[in-house]
Short mmCIF file of C-alpha atoms in Angstrom, two decimals:
data_model
loop_
_atom_site.label_atom_id
_atom_site.label_comp_id
_atom_site.label_asym_id
_atom_site.label_seq_id
_atom_site.Cartn_x
_atom_site.Cartn_y
_atom_site.Cartn_z
CA MET A 1 6.15 -10.96 51.37
CA GLU A 2 7.55 -9.43 48.40
CA ILE A 3 6.07 -9.74 44.95
CA ARG A 4 8.42 -12.42 43.80
CA ALA A 5 7.84 -14.43 46.99
CA LEU A 6 4.05 -14.00 46.62
CA GLN A 7 4.30 -15.54 43.06
CA ALA A 8 6.34 -18.43 44.31
CA LYS A 9 3.87 -18.92 47.22
CA ALA A 10 0.92 -19.04 44.94
CA THR A 11 2.79 -21.57 42.85
CA GLN A 12 3.43 -23.71 45.83
CA ILE A 13 -0.27 -23.51 46.97
CA ARG A 14 -1.34 -24.61 43.46
CA MET A 15 0.73 -27.73 43.82
CA ASP A 16 -0.75 -28.32 47.38
CA LEU A 17 -4.33 -27.98 46.14
CA LEU A 18 -3.85 -30.34 43.20
CA GLN A 19 -2.47 -33.07 45.31
CA MET A 20 -5.21 -32.67 47.86
CA ILE A 21 -7.87 -32.98 45.01
CA ALA A 22 -6.10 -35.87 43.39
CA GLN A 23 -6.06 -37.78 46.80
CA ALA A 24 -9.62 -37.05 47.68
CA GLN A 25 -10.84 -37.86 44.11
CA THR A 26 -13.17 -34.75 44.28
CA GLY A 27 -12.78 -31.09 44.12
CA HIS A 28 -13.27 -27.82 42.13
CA THR A 29 -10.01 -27.51 40.28
CA GLY A 30 -10.22 -24.96 37.76
CA GLY A 31 -11.79 -22.06 39.91
CA SER A 32 -9.34 -22.85 42.68
CA LEU A 33 -6.44 -22.46 40.37
CA SER A 34 -7.79 -19.23 39.02
CA ASN A 35 -8.39 -17.61 42.47
CA THR A 36 -5.10 -18.74 44.18
CA ASP A 37 -3.34 -15.48 43.26
CA ILE A 38 -6.02 -13.39 44.72
CA LEU A 39 -6.14 -15.33 48.03
CA THR A 40 -2.36 -15.40 48.20
CA ALA A 41 -2.14 -11.61 48.01
CA LEU A 42 -4.84 -11.26 50.58
CA TYR A 43 -3.59 -13.99 53.07
CA TYR A 44 0.28 -13.22 52.90
CA ARG A 45 0.41 -9.44 52.28
CA ILE A 46 -2.91 -7.43 52.66
CA MET A 47 -5.09 -8.78 55.52
CA ASN A 48 -4.68 -8.20 59.22
CA ILE A 49 -4.98 -11.74 60.49
CA ASP A 50 -3.17 -14.02 63.05
CA PRO A 51 -3.44 -17.66 63.05
CA ALA A 52 -2.85 -17.73 66.73
CA ARG A 53 -5.82 -15.44 67.28
CA PRO A 54 -8.31 -16.47 64.70
CA LYS A 55 -11.25 -14.73 66.54
CA ALA A 56 -9.30 -11.37 67.28
CA ALA A 57 -11.88 -8.63 67.35
CA ASP A 58 -9.61 -6.51 65.11
CA ARG A 59 -9.00 -9.11 62.40
CA ASP A 60 -10.01 -8.48 58.90
CA ARG A 61 -12.80 -10.51 57.81
CA PHE A 62 -12.94 -12.81 54.47
CA VAL A 63 -15.88 -14.45 53.06
CA LEU A 64 -15.31 -17.00 50.18
CA SER A 65 -18.89 -16.58 48.44
CA LYS A 66 -17.84 -18.93 45.68
CA GLY A 67 -17.45 -21.56 48.32
CA HIS A 68 -17.08 -24.45 45.90
CA SER A 69 -13.59 -23.23 45.26
CA VAL A 70 -12.34 -23.89 48.55
CA GLU A 71 -9.32 -26.01 47.91
CA SER A 72 -6.98 -22.94 47.38
CA LEU A 73 -8.34 -21.47 50.77
CA TRP A 74 -7.84 -24.78 52.74
CA SER A 75 -4.27 -24.99 51.38
CA ILE A 76 -3.54 -21.40 52.32
CA LEU A 77 -5.08 -21.60 55.85
CA ALA A 78 -3.03 -24.82 56.47
CA ASP A 79 0.12 -23.22 55.21
CA ARG A 80 -0.59 -20.05 57.31
CA GLY A 81 -0.92 -22.23 60.37
CA PHE A 82 -4.60 -21.90 61.11
CA PHE A 83 -4.64 -25.98 61.37
CA PRO A 84 -1.98 -28.54 60.84
CA LYS A 85 -1.05 -28.97 57.17
CA GLU A 86 -1.41 -32.80 57.76
CA GLU A 87 -5.18 -32.34 57.86
CA LEU A 88 -5.35 -31.53 54.29
CA ALA A 89 -5.05 -35.37 53.60
CA THR A 90 -8.53 -35.59 55.20
CA PHE A 91 -10.11 -33.31 52.60
CA SER A 92 -13.69 -34.62 51.81
CA ARG A 93 -13.17 -37.83 53.76
CA PHE A 94 -15.97 -38.99 56.13
CA GLY A 95 -16.07 -37.01 59.39
CA THR A 96 -13.55 -34.31 58.26
CA LYS A 97 -13.80 -30.61 58.99
CA LEU A 98 -12.36 -29.89 55.56
CA ILE A 99 -15.42 -30.58 53.43
CA GLY A 100 -16.13 -29.27 49.88
CA HIS A 101 -17.24 -25.75 50.98
CA PRO A 102 -15.94 -23.39 53.82
CA ASN A 103 -16.91 -24.67 57.14
CA ASN A 104 -16.81 -22.35 60.24
CA LYS A 105 -15.80 -25.11 62.61
CA VAL A 106 -12.28 -24.60 60.92
CA PRO A 107 -10.29 -21.67 62.37
CA GLY A 108 -9.99 -18.86 59.88
CA ILE A 109 -13.55 -19.30 58.37
CA GLU A 110 -15.98 -16.51 59.07
CA MET A 111 -19.13 -18.46 57.72
CA ASN A 112 -20.37 -21.42 55.84
CA THR A 113 -20.73 -20.75 52.22
CA GLY A 114 -21.68 -22.79 49.02
CA ALA A 115 -25.22 -21.51 48.19
CA LEU A 116 -24.22 -18.97 45.78
CA GLY A 117 -25.28 -15.49 46.20
CA HIS A 118 -25.27 -15.20 49.99
CA GLY A 119 -21.58 -14.29 50.79
CA LEU A 120 -21.84 -10.59 49.85
CA ALA A 121 -24.86 -9.97 51.93
CA VAL A 122 -23.11 -11.22 54.93
CA ALA A 123 -20.04 -9.32 54.29
CA VAL A 124 -22.23 -6.22 53.94
CA GLY A 125 -23.38 -6.93 57.58
CA MET A 126 -19.80 -7.39 58.74
CA ALA A 127 -18.72 -4.17 57.14
CA LEU A 128 -21.69 -2.21 58.51
CA ALA A 129 -21.08 -3.78 62.00
CA ALA A 130 -17.51 -2.41 61.93
CA LYS A 131 -18.80 1.06 60.96
CA LYS A 132 -21.21 1.14 63.90
CA ASP A 133 -18.53 0.14 66.24
CA SER A 134 -15.87 2.47 64.83
CA ALA A 135 -13.76 -0.67 64.23
CA ALA A 136 -10.77 -0.47 61.78
CA TYR A 137 -11.16 -3.86 60.22
CA ARG A 138 -12.10 -4.62 56.55
CA THR A 139 -14.26 -7.15 55.07
CA TYR A 140 -13.30 -8.88 51.84
CA CYS A 141 -15.72 -11.06 49.84
CA LEU A 142 -14.63 -13.12 46.81
CA MET A 143 -17.57 -14.09 44.47
CA GLY A 144 -17.40 -16.05 41.08
CA ASP A 145 -18.59 -14.46 37.92
CA GLY A 146 -21.32 -17.02 37.33
CA GLU A 147 -22.69 -16.09 40.86
CA GLN A 148 -23.46 -12.73 39.43
CA ALA A 149 -26.65 -14.12 38.06
CA GLU A 150 -28.07 -14.53 41.62
CA GLY A 151 -30.42 -11.60 42.55
CA SER A 152 -29.38 -11.51 46.14
CA VAL A 153 -25.88 -10.32 44.93
CA TRP A 154 -27.43 -7.21 43.63
CA GLU A 155 -29.52 -6.57 46.65
CA ALA A 156 -26.33 -6.76 48.75
CA ALA A 157 -24.72 -4.37 46.22
CA MET A 158 -27.34 -1.88 46.69
CA ALA A 159 -27.03 -2.06 50.58
CA GLY A 160 -23.16 -1.81 50.50
CA ALA A 161 -23.43 1.47 48.47
CA HIS A 162 -26.37 2.79 50.44
CA TYR A 163 -24.43 2.51 53.70
CA LYS A 164 -21.30 3.92 52.21
CA LEU A 165 -19.28 1.05 53.22
CA ASP A 166 -15.82 1.97 52.08
CA ASN A 167 -14.46 -0.72 54.40
CA LEU A 168 -15.84 -3.35 52.09
CA ILE A 169 -14.13 -5.00 49.29
CA GLY A 170 -16.01 -7.05 46.78
CA ILE A 171 -13.76 -9.27 44.49
CA ILE A 172 -15.16 -11.05 41.40
CA ASP A 173 -13.02 -14.07 40.06
CA ARG A 174 -13.85 -13.17 36.33
CA ASN A 175 -12.51 -16.23 34.60
CA ARG A 176 -15.61 -16.24 32.26
CA LEU A 177 -16.39 -19.96 32.69
CA GLN A 178 -18.77 -22.06 34.90
CA ILE A 179 -19.63 -25.56 35.06
CA SER A 180 -22.13 -25.54 32.13
CA GLY A 181 -20.10 -23.30 29.79
CA THR A 182 -18.96 -19.62 29.23
CA THR A 183 -20.80 -17.05 31.53
CA GLU A 184 -21.84 -15.18 28.55
CA ASP A 185 -23.67 -18.21 27.01
CA VAL A 186 -25.29 -19.19 30.29
CA MET A 187 -26.34 -15.78 31.48
CA GLY A 188 -24.80 -12.75 29.89
CA LEU A 189 -23.03 -10.45 32.34
CA ASP A 190 -21.30 -7.77 30.34
CA PRO A 191 -20.98 -4.95 30.71
CA LEU A 192 -20.27 -6.11 34.21
CA GLU A 193 -18.07 -3.19 35.33
CA ASP A 194 -20.66 -0.62 34.37
CA LYS A 195 -23.47 -2.53 36.21
CA TRP A 196 -21.40 -2.51 39.52
CA THR A 197 -20.53 1.28 38.80
CA ALA A 198 -24.24 1.92 38.50
CA PHE A 199 -24.95 0.29 41.67
CA GLY A 200 -22.79 2.86 43.55
CA TRP A 201 -19.40 0.92 43.90
CA HIS A 202 -15.93 2.02 42.90
CA VAL A 203 -14.91 -0.37 40.28
CA VAL A 204 -11.10 -1.45 39.45
CA SER A 205 -10.62 -3.76 36.74
CA ILE A 206 -7.30 -5.70 36.72
CA ASP A 207 -5.52 -8.83 35.62
CA GLY A 208 -6.44 -11.15 38.57
CA ASN A 209 -3.45 -13.34 38.03
CA ASP A 210 -0.99 -10.39 38.23
CA MET A 211 0.42 -10.31 41.77
CA GLN A 212 1.77 -6.82 41.27
CA ALA A 213 -1.57 -5.48 40.02
CA LEU A 214 -3.30 -7.35 42.92
CA VAL A 215 -1.19 -6.00 45.75
CA GLU A 216 -1.17 -2.44 44.27
CA THR A 217 -4.98 -2.45 44.09
CA PHE A 218 -5.65 -3.86 47.61
CA GLU A 219 -3.09 -1.42 49.11
CA ALA A 220 -4.93 1.42 47.55
CA VAL A 221 -8.32 0.62 49.18
CA PRO A 222 -10.34 2.63 49.92
CA ALA A 223 -9.49 4.46 46.74
CA HIS A 224 -12.86 6.28 46.87
CA ARG A 225 -14.08 7.52 50.43
CA GLY A 226 -17.70 6.74 50.97
CA LYS A 227 -18.05 3.84 48.38
CA PRO A 228 -17.26 0.13 48.64
CA THR A 229 -14.81 -1.31 46.09
CA LEU A 230 -15.32 -3.90 43.68
CA VAL A 231 -12.20 -5.44 42.24
CA MET A 232 -12.95 -7.19 38.76
CA ALA A 233 -10.03 -9.75 38.84
CA ASN A 234 -9.90 -11.11 35.20
CA THR A 235 -8.48 -14.50 35.61
CA VAL A 236 -7.74 -17.66 33.84
CA LYS A 237 -9.61 -20.68 34.89
CA GLY A 238 -7.09 -23.39 35.52
CA LYS A 239 -4.28 -20.96 35.90
CA GLY A 240 -0.77 -22.43 36.26
CA VAL A 241 -1.51 -25.68 34.39
CA SER A 242 -1.17 -25.22 30.65
CA PHE A 243 -3.54 -28.07 29.60
CA ALA A 244 -6.28 -26.94 32.18
CA GLU A 245 -6.36 -23.20 31.40
CA ASN A 246 -9.55 -22.04 29.85
CA VAL A 247 -11.04 -25.61 29.61
CA PRO A 248 -14.48 -25.74 30.91
CA HIS A 249 -14.24 -29.51 31.63
CA TRP A 250 -11.65 -28.70 34.33
CA HIS A 251 -14.33 -26.94 36.50
CA HIS A 252 -14.88 -30.05 38.32
CA HIS A 253 -12.21 -32.39 36.79
CA VAL A 254 -10.00 -34.49 39.10
CA PRO A 255 -6.56 -34.94 37.52
CA ASN A 256 -5.58 -38.59 36.95
CA GLN A 257 -2.01 -39.65 37.79
CA ALA A 258 -0.50 -38.80 34.46
CA GLU A 259 -2.11 -35.34 34.58
CA LEU A 260 -1.18 -34.70 38.11
CA GLU A 261 2.52 -35.54 37.44
CA LYS A 262 2.53 -33.27 34.24
CA ALA A 263 0.89 -30.41 36.30
CA LEU A 264 3.22 -30.67 39.20
CA ALA A 265 6.14 -30.67 36.94
CA GLU A 266 4.97 -27.54 35.29
CA LEU A 267 4.38 -25.87 38.62
CA ALA A 268 7.71 -27.05 40.05
CA ALA A 269 9.50 -25.44 37.25
CA ALA A 270 7.63 -22.22 37.76
CA PHE A 271 8.60 -22.23 41.38
CA GLU A 272 12.22 -22.92 40.55
CA ASN A 273 12.28 -19.96 38.26
CA TYR A 274 10.88 -17.62 41.08
CA GLU A 275 13.43 -19.04 43.51
CA GLN A 276 16.24 -18.50 41.29
CA LYS A 277 15.23 -14.74 40.79
CA GLY A 278 15.42 -14.35 44.50
CA GLN A 279 13.16 -12.83 47.18
CA VAL A 280 11.69 -16.24 48.00
CA ARG A 281 11.16 -16.64 51.75
#
């Protein structure tokens, strides 16, 4: 997909996930909206994946370490054909596979996540396995910024640098908000880029809601041979819905009918704008 088509696709995914959350009456809305552009760039442009062969040995691996923001991932996997889109209507219902965190019974999911701080360690293992097998696949791991308070993240960061895993790409959804307030009030993280640099990673800081910047950054990996890459994706929590952006309450807020209709109208207008400018397919 070209950039304009990716932007339109991300807008469509935001509409899908909002309707899914509203129907289920549960979900992590703000973080799913903030990470949608990142996931769209990866799943529609960057990663080597095949919905018809979800366990292919040469597939790129993706780990959603911030597993609570799974709604955008479910929407994308359904849209890509990993499972029927109709199953999104079962989100969080009794007996569904589409629970509130990634579930590896679903095609396209590499590991169960949700306990924050665990995803990067497993991603390090996946990347190390590829090195030992002389395999070409890459491993991508999306973390939350509040998750950086977990000590296991930094143990994994040390290991990634120690083993020179330049086939490993860590991404931080740096929206600066978590359920109990701003990240800097809950547990100060800055200067976060400097910390990852000190741990031996090649750090790139970008606007994580800028599709052009995301694509250019991911396509340049590995920008530094012998080092894992950390993409500091500075995002807006609640991105795409004007009245939800940068509002802590929307971390776990379920839109009511009036909010849903207003949000969908805003996103539909954005989608039409991308469509009118062409390149949407």
